[in-house]
GROMACS .gro file of C-alpha atoms in nm:
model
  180
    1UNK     CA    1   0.051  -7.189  -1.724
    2UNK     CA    2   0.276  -7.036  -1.484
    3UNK     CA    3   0.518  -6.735  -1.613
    4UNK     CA    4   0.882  -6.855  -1.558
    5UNK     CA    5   1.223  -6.747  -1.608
    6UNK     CA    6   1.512  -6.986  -1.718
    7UNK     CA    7   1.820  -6.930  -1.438
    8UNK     CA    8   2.175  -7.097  -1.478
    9UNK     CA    9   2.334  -7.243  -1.153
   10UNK     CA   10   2.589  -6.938  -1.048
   11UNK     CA   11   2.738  -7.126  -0.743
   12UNK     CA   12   2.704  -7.353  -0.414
   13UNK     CA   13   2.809  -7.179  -0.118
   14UNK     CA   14   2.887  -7.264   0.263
   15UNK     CA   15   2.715  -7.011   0.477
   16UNK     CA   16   2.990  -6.846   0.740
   17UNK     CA   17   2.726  -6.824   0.975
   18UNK     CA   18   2.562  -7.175   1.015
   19UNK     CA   19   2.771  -7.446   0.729
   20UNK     CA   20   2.469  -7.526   0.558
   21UNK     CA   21   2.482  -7.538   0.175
   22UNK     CA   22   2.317  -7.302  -0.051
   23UNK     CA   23   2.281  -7.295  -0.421
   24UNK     CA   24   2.234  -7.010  -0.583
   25UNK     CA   25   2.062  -6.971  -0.879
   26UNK     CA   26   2.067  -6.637  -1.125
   27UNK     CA   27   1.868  -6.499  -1.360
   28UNK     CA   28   2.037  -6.417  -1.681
   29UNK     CA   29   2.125  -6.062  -1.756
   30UNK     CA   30   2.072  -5.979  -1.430
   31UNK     CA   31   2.233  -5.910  -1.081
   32UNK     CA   32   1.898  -6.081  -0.891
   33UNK     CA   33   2.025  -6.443  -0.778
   34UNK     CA   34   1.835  -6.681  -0.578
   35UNK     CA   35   1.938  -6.850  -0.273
   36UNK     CA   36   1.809  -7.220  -0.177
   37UNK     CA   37   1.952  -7.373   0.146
   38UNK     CA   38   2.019  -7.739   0.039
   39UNK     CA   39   2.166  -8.057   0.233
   40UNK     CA   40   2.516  -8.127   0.192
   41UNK     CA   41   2.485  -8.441  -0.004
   42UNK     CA   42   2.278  -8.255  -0.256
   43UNK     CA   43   2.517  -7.988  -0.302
   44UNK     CA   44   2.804  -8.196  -0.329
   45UNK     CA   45   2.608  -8.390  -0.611
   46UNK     CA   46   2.561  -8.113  -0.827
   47UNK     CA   47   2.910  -7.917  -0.738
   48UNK     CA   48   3.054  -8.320  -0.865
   49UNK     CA   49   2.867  -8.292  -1.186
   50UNK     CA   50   2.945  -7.911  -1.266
   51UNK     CA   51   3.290  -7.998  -1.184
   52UNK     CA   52   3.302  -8.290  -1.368
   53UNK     CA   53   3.444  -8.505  -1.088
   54UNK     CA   54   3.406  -8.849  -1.204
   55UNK     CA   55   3.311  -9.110  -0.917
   56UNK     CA   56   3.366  -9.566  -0.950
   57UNK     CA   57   3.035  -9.626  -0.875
   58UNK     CA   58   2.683  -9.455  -0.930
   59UNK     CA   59   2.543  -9.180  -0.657
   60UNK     CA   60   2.209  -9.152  -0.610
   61UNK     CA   61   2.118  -8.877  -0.840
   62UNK     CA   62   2.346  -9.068  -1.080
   63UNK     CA   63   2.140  -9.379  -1.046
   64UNK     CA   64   1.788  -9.220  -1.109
   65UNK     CA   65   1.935  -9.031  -1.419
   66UNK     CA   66   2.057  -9.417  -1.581
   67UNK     CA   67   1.732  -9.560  -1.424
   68UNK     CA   68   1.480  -9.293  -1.598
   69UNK     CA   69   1.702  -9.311  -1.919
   70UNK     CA   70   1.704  -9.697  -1.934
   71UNK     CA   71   1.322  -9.641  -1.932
   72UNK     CA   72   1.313  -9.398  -2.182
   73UNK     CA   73   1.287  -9.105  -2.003
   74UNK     CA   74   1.429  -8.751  -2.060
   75UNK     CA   75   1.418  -8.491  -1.794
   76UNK     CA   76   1.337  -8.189  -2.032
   77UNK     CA   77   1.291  -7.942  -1.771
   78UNK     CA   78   1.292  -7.820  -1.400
   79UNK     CA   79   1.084  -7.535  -1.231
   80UNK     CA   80   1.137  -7.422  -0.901
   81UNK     CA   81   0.769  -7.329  -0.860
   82UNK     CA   82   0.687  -7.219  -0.525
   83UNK     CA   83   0.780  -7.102  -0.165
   84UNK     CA   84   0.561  -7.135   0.113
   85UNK     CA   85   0.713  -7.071   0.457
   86UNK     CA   86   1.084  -7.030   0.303
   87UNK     CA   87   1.038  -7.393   0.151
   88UNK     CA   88   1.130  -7.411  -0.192
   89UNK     CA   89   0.895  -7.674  -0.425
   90UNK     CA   90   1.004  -7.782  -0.753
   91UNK     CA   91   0.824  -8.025  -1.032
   92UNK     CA   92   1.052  -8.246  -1.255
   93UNK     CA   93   0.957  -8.256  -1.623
   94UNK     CA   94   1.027  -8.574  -1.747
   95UNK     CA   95   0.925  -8.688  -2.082
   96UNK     CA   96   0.852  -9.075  -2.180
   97UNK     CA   97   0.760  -9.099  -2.552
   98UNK     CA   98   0.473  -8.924  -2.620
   99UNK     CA   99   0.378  -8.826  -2.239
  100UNK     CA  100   0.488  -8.554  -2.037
  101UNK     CA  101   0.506  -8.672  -1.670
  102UNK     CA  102   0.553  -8.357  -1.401
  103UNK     CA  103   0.701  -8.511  -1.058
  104UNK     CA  104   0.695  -8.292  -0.774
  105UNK     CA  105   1.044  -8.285  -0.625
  106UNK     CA  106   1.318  -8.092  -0.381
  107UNK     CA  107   1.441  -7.841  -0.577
  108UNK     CA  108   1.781  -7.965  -0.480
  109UNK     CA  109   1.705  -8.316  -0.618
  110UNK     CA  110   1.563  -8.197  -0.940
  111UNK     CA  111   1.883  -7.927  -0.968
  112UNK     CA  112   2.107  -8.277  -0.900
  113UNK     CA  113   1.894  -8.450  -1.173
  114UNK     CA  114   1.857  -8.161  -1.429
  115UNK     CA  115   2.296  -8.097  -1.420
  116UNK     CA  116   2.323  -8.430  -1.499
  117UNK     CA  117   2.117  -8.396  -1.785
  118UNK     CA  118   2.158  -8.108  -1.881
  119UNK     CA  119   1.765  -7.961  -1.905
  120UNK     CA  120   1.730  -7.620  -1.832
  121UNK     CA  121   1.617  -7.437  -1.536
  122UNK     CA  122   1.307  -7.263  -1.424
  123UNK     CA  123   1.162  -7.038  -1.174
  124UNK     CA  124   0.828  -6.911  -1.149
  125UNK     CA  125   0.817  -6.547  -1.163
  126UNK     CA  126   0.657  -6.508  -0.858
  127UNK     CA  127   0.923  -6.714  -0.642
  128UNK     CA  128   1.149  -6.459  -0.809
  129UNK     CA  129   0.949  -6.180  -0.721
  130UNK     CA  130   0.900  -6.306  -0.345
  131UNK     CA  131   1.283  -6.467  -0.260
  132UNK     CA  132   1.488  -6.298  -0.539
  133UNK     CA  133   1.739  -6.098  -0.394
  134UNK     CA  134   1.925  -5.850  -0.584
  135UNK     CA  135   2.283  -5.784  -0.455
  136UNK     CA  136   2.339  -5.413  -0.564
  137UNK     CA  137   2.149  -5.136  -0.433
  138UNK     CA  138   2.186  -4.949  -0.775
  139UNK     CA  139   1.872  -4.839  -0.976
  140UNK     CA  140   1.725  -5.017  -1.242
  141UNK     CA  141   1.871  -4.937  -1.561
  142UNK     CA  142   2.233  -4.814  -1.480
  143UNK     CA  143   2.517  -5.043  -1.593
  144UNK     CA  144   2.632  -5.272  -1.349
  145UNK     CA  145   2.997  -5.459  -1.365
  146UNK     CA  146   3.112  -5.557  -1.746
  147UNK     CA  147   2.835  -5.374  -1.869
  148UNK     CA  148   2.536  -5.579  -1.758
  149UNK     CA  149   2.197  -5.434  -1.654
  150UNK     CA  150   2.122  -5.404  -1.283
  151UNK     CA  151   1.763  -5.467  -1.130
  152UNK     CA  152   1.584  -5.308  -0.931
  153UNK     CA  153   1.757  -5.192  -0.568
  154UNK     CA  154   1.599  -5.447  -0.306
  155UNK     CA  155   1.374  -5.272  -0.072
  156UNK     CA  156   1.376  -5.295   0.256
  157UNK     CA  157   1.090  -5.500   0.319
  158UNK     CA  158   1.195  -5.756   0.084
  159UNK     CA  159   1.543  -5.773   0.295
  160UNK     CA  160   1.276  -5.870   0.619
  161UNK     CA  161   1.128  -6.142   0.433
  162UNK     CA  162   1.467  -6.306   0.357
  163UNK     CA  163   1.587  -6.315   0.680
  164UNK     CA  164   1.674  -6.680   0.680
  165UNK     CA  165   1.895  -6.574   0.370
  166UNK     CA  166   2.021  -6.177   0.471
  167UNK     CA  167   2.387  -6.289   0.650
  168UNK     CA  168   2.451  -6.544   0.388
  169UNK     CA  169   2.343  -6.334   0.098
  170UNK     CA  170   2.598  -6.056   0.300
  171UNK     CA  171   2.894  -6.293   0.331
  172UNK     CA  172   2.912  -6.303  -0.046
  173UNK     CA  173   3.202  -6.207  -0.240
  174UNK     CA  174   3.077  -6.089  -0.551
  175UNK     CA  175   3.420  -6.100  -0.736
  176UNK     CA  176   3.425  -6.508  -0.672
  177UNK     CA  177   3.113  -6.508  -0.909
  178UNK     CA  178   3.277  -6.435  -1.215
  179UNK     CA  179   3.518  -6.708  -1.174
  180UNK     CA  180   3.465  -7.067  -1.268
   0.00000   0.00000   0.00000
């Protein structure tokens, strides 16, 4: 089985550079987030759920959640599992009685699905390792802001292989994160 780490969703962001949407995920504890561009309906599905803006009839995301619970299905988990030419893949968990069923799935479809159910949210260690971008070039160990550990500095051959990500990742205003 795959090594993952559970990540909460820290924000959805409008790149400066180009409008397209990005949620960012972040590992707990930690100052290494990671960036998926996603299509604007998508974010504005999950940014209506975290915000808990109410709509008079069903979205889409809404309707699969009422469809897979009115056939007794739970979605117990998400994974963002892979990258493969800066495209994010992500598997659904969904559990139906007894069975587990995995669904492969955008990861901004299963983050729309897994808000409105509230099931955690995975990433395998090794999409960490190869899109995870930590956003303080501090070494590992020191204290960052309110007392939380840092990670390690990002090198700058990990900065290369982000470059879809490097002027949204630098637009960021890192006080806006502590705020919900």
């Amino acid at each position: 089985m795959t090594e993952v780490t559970e990540v909460t969703i820290e924000s959805i962001r409008v790149s400066l550079m180009n409008y397209n949407r990005v949620v960012v995920l972040r590992e707990p504890d930690s100052n290494r987030y990671l960036p998926i561009y996603i299509g604007a309906p998508e974010a504005d599905a999950i940014a209506m759920r975290l915000q808990r803006v109410h709509v008079a009839r069903p979205m889409t995301h809404d309707l699969l959640a009422n469809v897979l619970e009115e056939l007794g299905g739970v979605v117990d988990r998400v994974v963002v599992s892979s990258i493969s030419n800066a495209t994010f893949f992500a598997q659904l968990f969904v559990r139906v009685d007894e069975r587990e069923l995995e669904i492969d799935a955008r990861p901004s479809d299963a983050l729309a699905l897994a808000v409105r159910s509230e099931a955690p949210i995975y990433v395998a260690h090794s999409v960490l390792e190869e899109a995870g971008v930590t956003l303080d070039d501090s070494t590992e160990g020191e204290d960052g802001e309110g007392g939380r550990p840092r990670g390690p500095a990002v090198k700058p051959e990990e900065l290369e292989k982000m470059s879809a990500f490097t002027d949204f990742i630098e637009s960021l205003d890192l006080d806006d994160f502590d705020q919900r």
